[in-house]
mmCIF file of C-alpha atoms and ligand atoms in Angstrom:
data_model
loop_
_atom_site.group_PDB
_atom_site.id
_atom_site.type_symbol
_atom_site.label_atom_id
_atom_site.label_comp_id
_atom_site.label_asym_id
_atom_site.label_seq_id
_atom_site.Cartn_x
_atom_site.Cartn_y
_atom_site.Cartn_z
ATOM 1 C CA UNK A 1 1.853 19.714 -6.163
ATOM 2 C CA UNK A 2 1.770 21.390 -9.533
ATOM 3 C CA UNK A 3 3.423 21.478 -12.760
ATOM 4 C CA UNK A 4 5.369 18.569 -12.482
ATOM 5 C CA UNK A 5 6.155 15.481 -14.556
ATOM 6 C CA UNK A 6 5.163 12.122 -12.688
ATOM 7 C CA UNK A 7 5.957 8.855 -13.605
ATOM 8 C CA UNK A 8 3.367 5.834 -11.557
ATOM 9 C CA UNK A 9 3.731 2.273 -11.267
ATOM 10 C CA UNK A 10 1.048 0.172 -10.217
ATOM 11 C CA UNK A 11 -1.462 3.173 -11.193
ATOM 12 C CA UNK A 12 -4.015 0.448 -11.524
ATOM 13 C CA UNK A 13 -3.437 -0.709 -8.214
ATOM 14 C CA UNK A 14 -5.268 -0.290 -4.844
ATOM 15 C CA UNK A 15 -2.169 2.395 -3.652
ATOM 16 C CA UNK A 16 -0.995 4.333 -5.884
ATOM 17 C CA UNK A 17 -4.180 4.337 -8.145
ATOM 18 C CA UNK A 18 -5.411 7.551 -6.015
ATOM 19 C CA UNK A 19 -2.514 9.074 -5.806
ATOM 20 C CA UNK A 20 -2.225 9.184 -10.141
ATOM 21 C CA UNK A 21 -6.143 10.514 -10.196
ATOM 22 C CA UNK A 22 -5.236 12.673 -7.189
ATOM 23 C CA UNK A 23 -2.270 14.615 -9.075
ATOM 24 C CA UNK A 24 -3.772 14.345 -12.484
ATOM 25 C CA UNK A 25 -5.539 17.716 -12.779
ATOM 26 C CA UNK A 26 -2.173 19.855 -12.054
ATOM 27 C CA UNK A 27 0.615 18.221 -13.253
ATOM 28 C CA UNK A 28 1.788 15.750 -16.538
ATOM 29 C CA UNK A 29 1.121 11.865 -15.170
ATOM 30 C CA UNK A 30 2.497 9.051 -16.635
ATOM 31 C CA UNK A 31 1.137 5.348 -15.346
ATOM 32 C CA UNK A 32 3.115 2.481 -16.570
ATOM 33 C CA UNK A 33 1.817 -1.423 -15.986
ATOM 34 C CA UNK A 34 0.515 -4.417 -18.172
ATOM 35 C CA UNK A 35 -2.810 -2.851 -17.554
ATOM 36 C CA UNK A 36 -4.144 -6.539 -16.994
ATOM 37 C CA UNK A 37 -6.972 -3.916 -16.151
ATOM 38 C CA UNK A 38 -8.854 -2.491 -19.077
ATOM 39 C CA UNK A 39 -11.522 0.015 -17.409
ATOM 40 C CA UNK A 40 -9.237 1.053 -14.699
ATOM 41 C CA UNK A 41 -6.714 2.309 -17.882
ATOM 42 C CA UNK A 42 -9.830 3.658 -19.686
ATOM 43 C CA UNK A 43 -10.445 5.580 -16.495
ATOM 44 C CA UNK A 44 -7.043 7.008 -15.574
ATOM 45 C CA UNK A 45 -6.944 8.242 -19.487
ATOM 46 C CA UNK A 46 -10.256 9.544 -19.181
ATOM 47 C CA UNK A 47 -8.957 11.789 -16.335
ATOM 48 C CA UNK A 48 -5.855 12.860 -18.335
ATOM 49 C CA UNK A 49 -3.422 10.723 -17.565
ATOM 50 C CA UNK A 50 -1.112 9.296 -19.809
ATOM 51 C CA UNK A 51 -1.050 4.995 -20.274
ATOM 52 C CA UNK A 52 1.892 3.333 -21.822
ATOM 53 C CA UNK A 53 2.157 -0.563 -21.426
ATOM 54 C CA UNK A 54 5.129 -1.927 -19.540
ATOM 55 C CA UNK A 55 5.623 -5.322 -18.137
ATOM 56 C CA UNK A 56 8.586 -4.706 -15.442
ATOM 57 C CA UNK A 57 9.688 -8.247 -15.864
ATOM 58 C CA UNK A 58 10.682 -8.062 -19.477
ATOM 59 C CA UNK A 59 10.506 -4.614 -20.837
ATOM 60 C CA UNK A 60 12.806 -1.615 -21.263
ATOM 61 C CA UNK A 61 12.089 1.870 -20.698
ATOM 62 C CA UNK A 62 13.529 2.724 -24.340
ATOM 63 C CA UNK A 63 10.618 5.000 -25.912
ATOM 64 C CA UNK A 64 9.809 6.240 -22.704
ATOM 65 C CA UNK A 65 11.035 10.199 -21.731
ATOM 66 C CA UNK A 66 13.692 10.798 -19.599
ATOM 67 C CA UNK A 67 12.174 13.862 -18.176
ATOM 68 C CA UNK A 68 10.331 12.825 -15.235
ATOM 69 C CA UNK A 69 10.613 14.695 -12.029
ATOM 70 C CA UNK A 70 8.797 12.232 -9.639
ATOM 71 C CA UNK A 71 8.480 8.440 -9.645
ATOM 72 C CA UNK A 72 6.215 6.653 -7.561
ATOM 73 C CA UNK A 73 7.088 2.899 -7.864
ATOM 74 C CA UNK A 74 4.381 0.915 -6.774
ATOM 75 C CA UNK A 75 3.906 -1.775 -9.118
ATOM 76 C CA UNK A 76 4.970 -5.501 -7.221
ATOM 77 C CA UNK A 77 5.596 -9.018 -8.269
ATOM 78 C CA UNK A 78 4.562 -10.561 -5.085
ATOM 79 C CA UNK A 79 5.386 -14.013 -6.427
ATOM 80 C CA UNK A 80 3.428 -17.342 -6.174
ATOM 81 C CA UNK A 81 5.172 -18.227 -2.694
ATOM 82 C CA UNK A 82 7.624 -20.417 -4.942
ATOM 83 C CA UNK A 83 9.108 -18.556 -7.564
ATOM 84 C CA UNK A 84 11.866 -16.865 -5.256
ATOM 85 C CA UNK A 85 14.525 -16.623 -7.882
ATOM 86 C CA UNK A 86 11.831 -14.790 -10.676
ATOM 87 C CA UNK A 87 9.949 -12.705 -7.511
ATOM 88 C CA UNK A 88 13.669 -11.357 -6.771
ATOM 89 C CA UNK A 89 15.131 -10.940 -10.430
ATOM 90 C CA UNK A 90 11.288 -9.074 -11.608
ATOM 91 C CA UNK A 91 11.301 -6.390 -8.840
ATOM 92 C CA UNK A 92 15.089 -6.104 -8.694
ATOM 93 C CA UNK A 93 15.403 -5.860 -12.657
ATOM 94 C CA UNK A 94 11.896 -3.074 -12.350
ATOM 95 C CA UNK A 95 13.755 -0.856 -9.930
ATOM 96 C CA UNK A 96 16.803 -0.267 -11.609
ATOM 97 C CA UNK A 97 15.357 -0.042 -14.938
ATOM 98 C CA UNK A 98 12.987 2.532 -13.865
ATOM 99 C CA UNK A 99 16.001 4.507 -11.523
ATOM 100 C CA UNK A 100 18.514 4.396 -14.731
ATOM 101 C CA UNK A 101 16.036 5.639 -16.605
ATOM 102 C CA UNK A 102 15.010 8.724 -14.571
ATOM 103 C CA UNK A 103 18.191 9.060 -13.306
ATOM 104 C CA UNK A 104 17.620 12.993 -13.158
ATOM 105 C CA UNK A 105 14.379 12.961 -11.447
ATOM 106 C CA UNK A 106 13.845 15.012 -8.131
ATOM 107 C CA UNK A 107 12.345 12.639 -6.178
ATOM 108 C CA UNK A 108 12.204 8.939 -6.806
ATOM 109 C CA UNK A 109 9.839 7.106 -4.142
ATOM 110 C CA UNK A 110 9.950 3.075 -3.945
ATOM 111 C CA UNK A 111 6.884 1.758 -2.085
ATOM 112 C CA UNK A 112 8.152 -1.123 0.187
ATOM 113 C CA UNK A 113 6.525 -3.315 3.028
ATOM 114 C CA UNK A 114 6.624 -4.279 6.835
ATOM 115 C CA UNK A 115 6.930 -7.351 5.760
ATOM 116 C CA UNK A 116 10.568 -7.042 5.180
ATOM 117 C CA UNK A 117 11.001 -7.218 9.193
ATOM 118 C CA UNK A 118 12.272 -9.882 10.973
ATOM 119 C CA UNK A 119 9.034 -11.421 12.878
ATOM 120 C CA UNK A 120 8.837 -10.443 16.544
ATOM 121 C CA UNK A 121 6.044 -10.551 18.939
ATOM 122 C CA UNK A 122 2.678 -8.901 18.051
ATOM 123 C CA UNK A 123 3.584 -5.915 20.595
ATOM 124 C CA UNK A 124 6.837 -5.304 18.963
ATOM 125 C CA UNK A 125 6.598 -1.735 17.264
ATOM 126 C CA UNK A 126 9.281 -2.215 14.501
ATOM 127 C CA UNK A 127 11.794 0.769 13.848
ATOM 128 C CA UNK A 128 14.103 1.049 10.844
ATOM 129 C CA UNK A 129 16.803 -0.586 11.606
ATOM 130 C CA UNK A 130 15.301 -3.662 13.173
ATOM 131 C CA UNK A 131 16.271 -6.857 12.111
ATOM 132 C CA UNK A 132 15.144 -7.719 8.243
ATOM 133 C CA UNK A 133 14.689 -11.017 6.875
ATOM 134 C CA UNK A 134 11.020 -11.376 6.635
ATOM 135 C CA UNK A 135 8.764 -14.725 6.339
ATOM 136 C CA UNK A 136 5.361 -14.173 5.520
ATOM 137 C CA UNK A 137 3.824 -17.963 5.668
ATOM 138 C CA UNK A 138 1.201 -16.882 4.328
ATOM 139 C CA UNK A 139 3.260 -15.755 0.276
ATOM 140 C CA UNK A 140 6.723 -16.689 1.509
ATOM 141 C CA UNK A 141 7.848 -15.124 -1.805
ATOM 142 C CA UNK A 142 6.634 -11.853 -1.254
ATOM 143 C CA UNK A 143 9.203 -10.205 1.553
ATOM 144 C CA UNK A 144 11.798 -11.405 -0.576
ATOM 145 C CA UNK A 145 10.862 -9.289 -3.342
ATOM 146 C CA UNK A 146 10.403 -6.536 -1.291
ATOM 147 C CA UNK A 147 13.927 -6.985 0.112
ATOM 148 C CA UNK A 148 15.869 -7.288 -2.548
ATOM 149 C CA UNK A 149 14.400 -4.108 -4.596
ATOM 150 C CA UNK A 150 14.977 -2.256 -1.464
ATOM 151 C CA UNK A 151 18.864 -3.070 -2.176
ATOM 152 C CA UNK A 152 18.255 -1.957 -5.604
ATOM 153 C CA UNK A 153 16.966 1.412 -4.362
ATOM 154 C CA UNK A 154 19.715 1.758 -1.862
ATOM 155 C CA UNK A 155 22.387 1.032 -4.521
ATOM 156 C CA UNK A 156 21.057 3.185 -7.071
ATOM 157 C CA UNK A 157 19.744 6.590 -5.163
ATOM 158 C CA UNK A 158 23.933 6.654 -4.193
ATOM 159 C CA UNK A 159 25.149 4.799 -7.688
ATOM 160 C CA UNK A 160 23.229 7.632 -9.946
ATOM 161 C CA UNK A 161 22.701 10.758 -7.029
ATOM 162 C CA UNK A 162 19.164 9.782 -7.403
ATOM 163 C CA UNK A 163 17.374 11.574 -4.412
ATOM 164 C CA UNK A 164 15.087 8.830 -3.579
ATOM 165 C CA UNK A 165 12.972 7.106 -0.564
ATOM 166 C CA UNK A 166 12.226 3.839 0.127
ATOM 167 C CA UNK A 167 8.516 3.925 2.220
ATOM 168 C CA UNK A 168 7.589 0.649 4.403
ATOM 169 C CA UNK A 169 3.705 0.789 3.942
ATOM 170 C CA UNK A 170 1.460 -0.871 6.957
ATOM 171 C CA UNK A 171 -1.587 -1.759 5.588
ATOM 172 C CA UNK A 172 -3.398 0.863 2.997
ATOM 173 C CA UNK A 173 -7.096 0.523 2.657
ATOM 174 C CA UNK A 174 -9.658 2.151 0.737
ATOM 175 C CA UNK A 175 -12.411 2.121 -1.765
ATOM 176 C CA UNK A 176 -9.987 1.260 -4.643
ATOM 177 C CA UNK A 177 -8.888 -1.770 -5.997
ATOM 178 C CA UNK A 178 -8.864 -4.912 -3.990
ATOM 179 C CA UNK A 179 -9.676 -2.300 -0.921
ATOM 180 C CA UNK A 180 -6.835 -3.516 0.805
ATOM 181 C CA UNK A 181 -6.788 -6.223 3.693
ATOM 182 C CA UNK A 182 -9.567 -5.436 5.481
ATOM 183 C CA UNK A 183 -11.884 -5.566 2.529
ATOM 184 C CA UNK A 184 -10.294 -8.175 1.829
ATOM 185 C CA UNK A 185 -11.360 -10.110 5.237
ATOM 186 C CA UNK A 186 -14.889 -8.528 4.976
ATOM 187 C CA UNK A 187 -15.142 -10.660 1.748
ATOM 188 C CA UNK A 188 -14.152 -13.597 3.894
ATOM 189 C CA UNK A 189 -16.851 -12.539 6.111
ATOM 190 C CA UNK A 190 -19.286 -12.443 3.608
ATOM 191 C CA UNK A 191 -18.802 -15.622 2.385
ATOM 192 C CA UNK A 192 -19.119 -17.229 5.758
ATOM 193 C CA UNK A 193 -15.757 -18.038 5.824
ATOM 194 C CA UNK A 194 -14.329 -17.804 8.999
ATOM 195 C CA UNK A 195 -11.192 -15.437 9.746
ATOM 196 C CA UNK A 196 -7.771 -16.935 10.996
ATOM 197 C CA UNK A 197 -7.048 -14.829 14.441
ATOM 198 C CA UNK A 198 -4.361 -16.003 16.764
ATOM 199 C CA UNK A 199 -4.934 -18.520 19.654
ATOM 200 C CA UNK A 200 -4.664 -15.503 22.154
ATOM 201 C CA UNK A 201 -4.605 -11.925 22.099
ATOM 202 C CA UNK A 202 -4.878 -10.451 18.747
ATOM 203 C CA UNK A 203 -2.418 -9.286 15.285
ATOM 204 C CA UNK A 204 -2.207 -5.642 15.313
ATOM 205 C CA UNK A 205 -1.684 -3.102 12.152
ATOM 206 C CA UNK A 206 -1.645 0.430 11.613
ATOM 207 C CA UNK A 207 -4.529 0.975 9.126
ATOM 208 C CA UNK A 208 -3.742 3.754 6.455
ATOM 209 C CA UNK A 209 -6.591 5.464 4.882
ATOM 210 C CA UNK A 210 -6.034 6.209 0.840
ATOM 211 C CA UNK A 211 -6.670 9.459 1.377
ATOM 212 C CA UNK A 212 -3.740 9.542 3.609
ATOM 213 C CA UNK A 213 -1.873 8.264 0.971
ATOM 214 C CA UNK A 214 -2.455 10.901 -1.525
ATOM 215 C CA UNK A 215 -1.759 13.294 1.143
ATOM 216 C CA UNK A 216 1.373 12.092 2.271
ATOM 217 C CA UNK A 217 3.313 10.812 -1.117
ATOM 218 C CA UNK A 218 3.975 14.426 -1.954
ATOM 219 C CA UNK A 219 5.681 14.797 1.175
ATOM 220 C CA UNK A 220 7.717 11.619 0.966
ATOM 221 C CA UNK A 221 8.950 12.896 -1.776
ATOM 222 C CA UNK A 222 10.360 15.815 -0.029
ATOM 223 C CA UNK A 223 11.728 13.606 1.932
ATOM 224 C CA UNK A 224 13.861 11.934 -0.762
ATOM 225 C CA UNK A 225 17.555 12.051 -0.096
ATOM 226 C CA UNK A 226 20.845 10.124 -1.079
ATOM 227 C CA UNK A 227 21.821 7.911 0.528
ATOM 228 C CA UNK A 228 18.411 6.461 0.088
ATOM 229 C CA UNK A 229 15.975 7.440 3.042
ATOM 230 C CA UNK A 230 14.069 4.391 4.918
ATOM 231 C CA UNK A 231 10.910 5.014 6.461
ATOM 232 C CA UNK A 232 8.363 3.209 8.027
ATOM 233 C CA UNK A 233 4.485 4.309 6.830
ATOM 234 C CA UNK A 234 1.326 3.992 8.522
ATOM 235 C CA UNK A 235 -1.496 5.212 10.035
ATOM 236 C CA UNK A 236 -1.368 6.559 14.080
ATOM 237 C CA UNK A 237 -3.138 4.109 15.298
ATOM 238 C CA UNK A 238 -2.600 0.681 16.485
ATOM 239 C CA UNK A 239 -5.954 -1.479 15.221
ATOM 240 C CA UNK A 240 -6.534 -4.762 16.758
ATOM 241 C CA UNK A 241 -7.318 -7.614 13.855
ATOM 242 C CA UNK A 242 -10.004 -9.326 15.870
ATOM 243 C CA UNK A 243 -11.621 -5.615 16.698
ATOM 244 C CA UNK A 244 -11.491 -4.783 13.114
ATOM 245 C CA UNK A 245 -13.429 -7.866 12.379
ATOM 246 C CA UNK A 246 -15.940 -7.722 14.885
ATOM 247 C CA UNK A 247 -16.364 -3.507 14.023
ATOM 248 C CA UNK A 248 -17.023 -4.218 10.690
ATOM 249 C CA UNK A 249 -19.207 -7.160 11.256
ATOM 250 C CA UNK A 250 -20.998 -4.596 13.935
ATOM 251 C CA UNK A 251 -21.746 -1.797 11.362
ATOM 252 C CA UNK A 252 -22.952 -4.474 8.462
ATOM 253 C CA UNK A 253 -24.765 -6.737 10.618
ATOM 254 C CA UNK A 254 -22.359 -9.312 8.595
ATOM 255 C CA UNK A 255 -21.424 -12.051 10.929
ATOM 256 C CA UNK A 256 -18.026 -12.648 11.720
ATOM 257 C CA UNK A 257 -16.783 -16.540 12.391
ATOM 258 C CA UNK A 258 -13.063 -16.229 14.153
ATOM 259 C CA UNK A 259 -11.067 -18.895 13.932
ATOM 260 C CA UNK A 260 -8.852 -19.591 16.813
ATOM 261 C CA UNK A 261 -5.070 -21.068 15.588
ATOM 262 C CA UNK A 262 -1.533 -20.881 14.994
ATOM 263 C CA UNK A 263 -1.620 -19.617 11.858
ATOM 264 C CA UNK A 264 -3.064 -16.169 10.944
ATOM 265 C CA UNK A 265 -1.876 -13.606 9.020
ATOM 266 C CA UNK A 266 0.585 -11.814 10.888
ATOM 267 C CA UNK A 267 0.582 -7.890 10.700
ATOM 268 C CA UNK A 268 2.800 -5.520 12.335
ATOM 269 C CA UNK A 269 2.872 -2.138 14.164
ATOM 270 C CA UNK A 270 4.934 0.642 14.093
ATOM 271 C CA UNK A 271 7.441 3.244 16.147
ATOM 272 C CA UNK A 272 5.820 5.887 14.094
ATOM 273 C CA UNK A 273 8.333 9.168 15.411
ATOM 274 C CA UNK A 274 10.468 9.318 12.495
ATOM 275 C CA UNK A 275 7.393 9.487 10.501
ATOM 276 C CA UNK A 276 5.696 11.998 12.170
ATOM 277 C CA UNK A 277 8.993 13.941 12.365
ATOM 278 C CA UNK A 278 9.045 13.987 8.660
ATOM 279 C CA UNK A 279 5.282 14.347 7.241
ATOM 280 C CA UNK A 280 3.018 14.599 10.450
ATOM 281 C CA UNK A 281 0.096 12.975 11.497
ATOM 282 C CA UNK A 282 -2.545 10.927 9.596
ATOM 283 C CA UNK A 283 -6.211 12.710 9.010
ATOM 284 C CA UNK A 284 -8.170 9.877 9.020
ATOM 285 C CA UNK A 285 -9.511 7.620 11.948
ATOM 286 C CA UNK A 286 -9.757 3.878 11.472
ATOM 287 C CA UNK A 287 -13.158 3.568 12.251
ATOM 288 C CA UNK A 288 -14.589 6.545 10.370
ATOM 289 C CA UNK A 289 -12.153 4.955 7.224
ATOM 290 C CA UNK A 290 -13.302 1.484 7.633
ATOM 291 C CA UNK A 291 -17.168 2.800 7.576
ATOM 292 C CA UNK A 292 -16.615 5.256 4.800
ATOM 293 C CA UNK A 293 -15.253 2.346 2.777
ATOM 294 C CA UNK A 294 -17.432 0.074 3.608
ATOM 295 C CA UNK A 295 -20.651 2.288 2.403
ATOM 296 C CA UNK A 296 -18.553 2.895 -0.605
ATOM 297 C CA UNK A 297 -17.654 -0.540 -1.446
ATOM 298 C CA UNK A 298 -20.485 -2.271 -1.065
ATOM 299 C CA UNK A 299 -23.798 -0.129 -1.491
ATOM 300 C CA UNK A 300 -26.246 -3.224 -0.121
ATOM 301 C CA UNK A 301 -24.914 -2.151 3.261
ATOM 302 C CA UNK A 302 -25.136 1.655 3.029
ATOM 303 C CA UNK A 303 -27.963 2.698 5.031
ATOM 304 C CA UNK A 304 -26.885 -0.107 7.987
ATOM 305 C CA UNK A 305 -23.777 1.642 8.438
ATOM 306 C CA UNK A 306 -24.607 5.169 8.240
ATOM 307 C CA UNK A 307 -27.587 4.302 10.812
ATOM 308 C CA UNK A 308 -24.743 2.805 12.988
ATOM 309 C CA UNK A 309 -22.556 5.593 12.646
ATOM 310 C CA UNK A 310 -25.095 7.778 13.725
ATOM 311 C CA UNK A 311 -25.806 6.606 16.490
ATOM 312 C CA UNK A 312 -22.230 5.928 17.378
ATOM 313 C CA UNK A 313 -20.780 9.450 16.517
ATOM 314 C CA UNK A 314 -18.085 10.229 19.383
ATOM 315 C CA UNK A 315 -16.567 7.030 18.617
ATOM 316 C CA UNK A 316 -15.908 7.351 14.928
ATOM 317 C CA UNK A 317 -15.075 10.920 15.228
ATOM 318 C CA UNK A 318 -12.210 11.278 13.199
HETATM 319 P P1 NDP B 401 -2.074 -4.179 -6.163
HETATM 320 O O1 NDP B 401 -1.987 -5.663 -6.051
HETATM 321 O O2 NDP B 401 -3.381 -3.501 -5.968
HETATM 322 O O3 NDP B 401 -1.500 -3.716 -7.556
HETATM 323 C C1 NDP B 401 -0.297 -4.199 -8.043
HETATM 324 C C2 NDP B 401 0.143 -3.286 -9.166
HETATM 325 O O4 NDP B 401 1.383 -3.767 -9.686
HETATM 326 C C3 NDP B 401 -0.872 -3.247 -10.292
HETATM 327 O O5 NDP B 401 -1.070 -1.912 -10.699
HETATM 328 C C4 NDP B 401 -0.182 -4.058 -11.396
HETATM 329 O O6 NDP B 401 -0.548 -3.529 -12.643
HETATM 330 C C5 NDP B 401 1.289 -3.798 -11.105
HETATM 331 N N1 NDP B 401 2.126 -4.881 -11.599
HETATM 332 C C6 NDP B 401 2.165 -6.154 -11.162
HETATM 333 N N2 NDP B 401 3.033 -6.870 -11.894
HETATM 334 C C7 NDP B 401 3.550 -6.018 -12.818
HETATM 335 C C8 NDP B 401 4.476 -6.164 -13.872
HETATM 336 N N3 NDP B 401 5.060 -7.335 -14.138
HETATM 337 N N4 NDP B 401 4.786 -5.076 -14.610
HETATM 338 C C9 NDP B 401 4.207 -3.871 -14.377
HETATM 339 N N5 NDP B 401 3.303 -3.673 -13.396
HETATM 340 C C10 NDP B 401 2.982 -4.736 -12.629
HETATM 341 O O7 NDP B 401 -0.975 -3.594 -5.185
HETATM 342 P P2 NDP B 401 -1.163 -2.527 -4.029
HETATM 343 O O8 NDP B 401 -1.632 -1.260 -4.635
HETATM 344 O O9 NDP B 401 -1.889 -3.165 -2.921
HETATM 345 O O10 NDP B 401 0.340 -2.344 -3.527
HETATM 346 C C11 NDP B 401 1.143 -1.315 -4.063
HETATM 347 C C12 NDP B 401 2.512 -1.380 -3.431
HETATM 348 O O11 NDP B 401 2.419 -1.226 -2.031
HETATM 349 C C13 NDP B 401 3.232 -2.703 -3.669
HETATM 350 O O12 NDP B 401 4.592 -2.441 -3.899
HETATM 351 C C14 NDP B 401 3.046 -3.444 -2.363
HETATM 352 O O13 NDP B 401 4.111 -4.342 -2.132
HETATM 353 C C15 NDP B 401 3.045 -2.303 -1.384
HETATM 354 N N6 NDP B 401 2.308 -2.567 -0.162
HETATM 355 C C16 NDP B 401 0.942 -2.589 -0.202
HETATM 356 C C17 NDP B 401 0.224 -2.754 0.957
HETATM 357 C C18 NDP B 401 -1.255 -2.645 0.991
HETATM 358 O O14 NDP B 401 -1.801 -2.595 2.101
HETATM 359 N N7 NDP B 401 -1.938 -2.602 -0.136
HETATM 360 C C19 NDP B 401 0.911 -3.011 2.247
HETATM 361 C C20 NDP B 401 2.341 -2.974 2.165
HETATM 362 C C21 NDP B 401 2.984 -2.753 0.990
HETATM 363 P P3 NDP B 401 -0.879 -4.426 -13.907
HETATM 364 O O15 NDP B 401 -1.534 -5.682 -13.437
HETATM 365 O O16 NDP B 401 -1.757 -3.587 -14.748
HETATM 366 O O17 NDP B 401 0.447 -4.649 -14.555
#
């Protein structure tokens, strides 16, 4: 992508932060936030990217230009599990300032969740058009936001003829920002905490790599239509929890402590045709991404996993 003019939410942020540095070089970027973040603003400017602060939940776009021919909205108010009324009103009242605003933009990409699905079993691979109506037990708050900005989105791309496409992520991961949820577990594991895993079989998720990310937003954005497209977005495959867990405790030599329950973070899978219909396959394996980001994360572990890898090279082929 070249020679456009990209406006980024949540460019401090473990998804889209990539993507900003990623299109930075060849084209005019824009990241709006709070920057509650100091280096990771220093950075993005040191890379050429322009920084202008913006807190979604009380600020207008005024002395922002109009001009922008790509939005990626990835900046959330997740919520503190209690604050439904604010977690709806913040991420309704961001999207529409941000789609008025850029109302002539090409493309205008809203990055939304799985979580917005109606729970079914674990084996359930959700399709758009499932039931919504998400709970997530574990930040009740958070679907809701994600819901109702989707309706935002929906109204708006039609409301203004803003092409525009609303992408339900899986689970992104990389070496960026809070690495995503299985970093985030890892640091459980470190800690000898021990990880909440179902009572029987296991959650399953379809781990995106970051560098999938970059790779694909382009193309989502070619994918931007009115009425609002909905698509679900994740990686090809369909990783177990539990056999993340015990595959990254395998290539640290970390232990892992499961802990049998009823409650565990529930994660979803995908039907992931539409998807591929529209921007292909992913590039990156799960376990090549997971030890990649792993070495990169955290050095202390570096030569443990790249000894592992090594000697485990057909299976992390990807
Ligand atoms: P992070 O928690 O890493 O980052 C959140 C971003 O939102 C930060 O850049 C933050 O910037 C910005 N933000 C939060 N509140 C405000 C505010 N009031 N005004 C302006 N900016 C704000 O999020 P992720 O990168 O993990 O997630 C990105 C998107 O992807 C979100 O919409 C999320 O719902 C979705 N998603 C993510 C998944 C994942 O696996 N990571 C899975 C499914 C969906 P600052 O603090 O500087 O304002």
């Amino acid at each position: 992508m070249q020679g456009k003019k990209i406006l980024v939410t949540g460019g401090t942020g473990q998804v889209a932060r990539p993507v900003a540095e990623s299109l930075v070089p060849e084209n005019e970027v824009w990241c709006l936030g709070r920057f509650s973040d100091q280096a990771a603003r220093k950075e993005l400017e040191e890379l050429g990217a322009r920084t202008v602060t913006w807190d979604m939940a009380t600020d207008d776009l005024e002395d922002l230009p109009r001009d922008f021919t790509h939005v990626l909205h990835s900046a959330v108010h997740r919520g503190d599990g209690q604050d439904f009324e604010e977690t709806a009103r913040v991420n309704a009242v961001g999207t529409a300032r941000l789609m008025t605003h850029c109302s002539g933009a090409e493309a205008f990409l809203y990055v939304s969740s799985g979580v917005v699905y109606n729970r079914a079993d674990s084996t359930h691979r959700y399709r758009v058009g499932d039931p919504l109506g998400g709970a997530a037990p574990w930040l009740p708050t958070y679907p809701v936001g994600k819901i109702t900005a989707e309706g935002v989105a929906r109204g708006l791309a039609e409301a203004l003829a803003l092409p525009t496409v609303i992408a339900r992520l899986n689970i992104a991961y990389g070496p960026y920002g809070h690495g995503g949820v299985p970093m985030i577990l890892f640091n459980e594991m470190r800690k000898g905490q021990p990880c909440a895993v179902p009572r029987e079989g296991q959650n399953y998720c379809n781990l995106l790599h970051t560098d999938d990310v970059v790779r694909q937003v382009p193309l989502l954005w070619e994918a931007a239509q009115v009425p609002a497209r909905v698509v679900n977005w994740g990686g090809d495959e369909e990783v177990g929890i539990t056999d993340l867990l015990e595959y990254m405790s395998a290539l640290t030599g970390v232990p892992v402590t499961l802990d049998r329950g009823d409650y565990s973070r529930e994660t979803a899978i995908f039907d992931h045709d539409a998807r591929r219909a529209l921007i292909g396959d992913c590039s990156v394996g799960w376990k090549t991404g997971i030890a990649r980001t792993l070495a990169e994360l955290f050095e202390e572990y570096r030569d443990r996993i790249d000894e592992y890898v090594g000697q485990h090279a057909a299976e992390t082929a990807k």
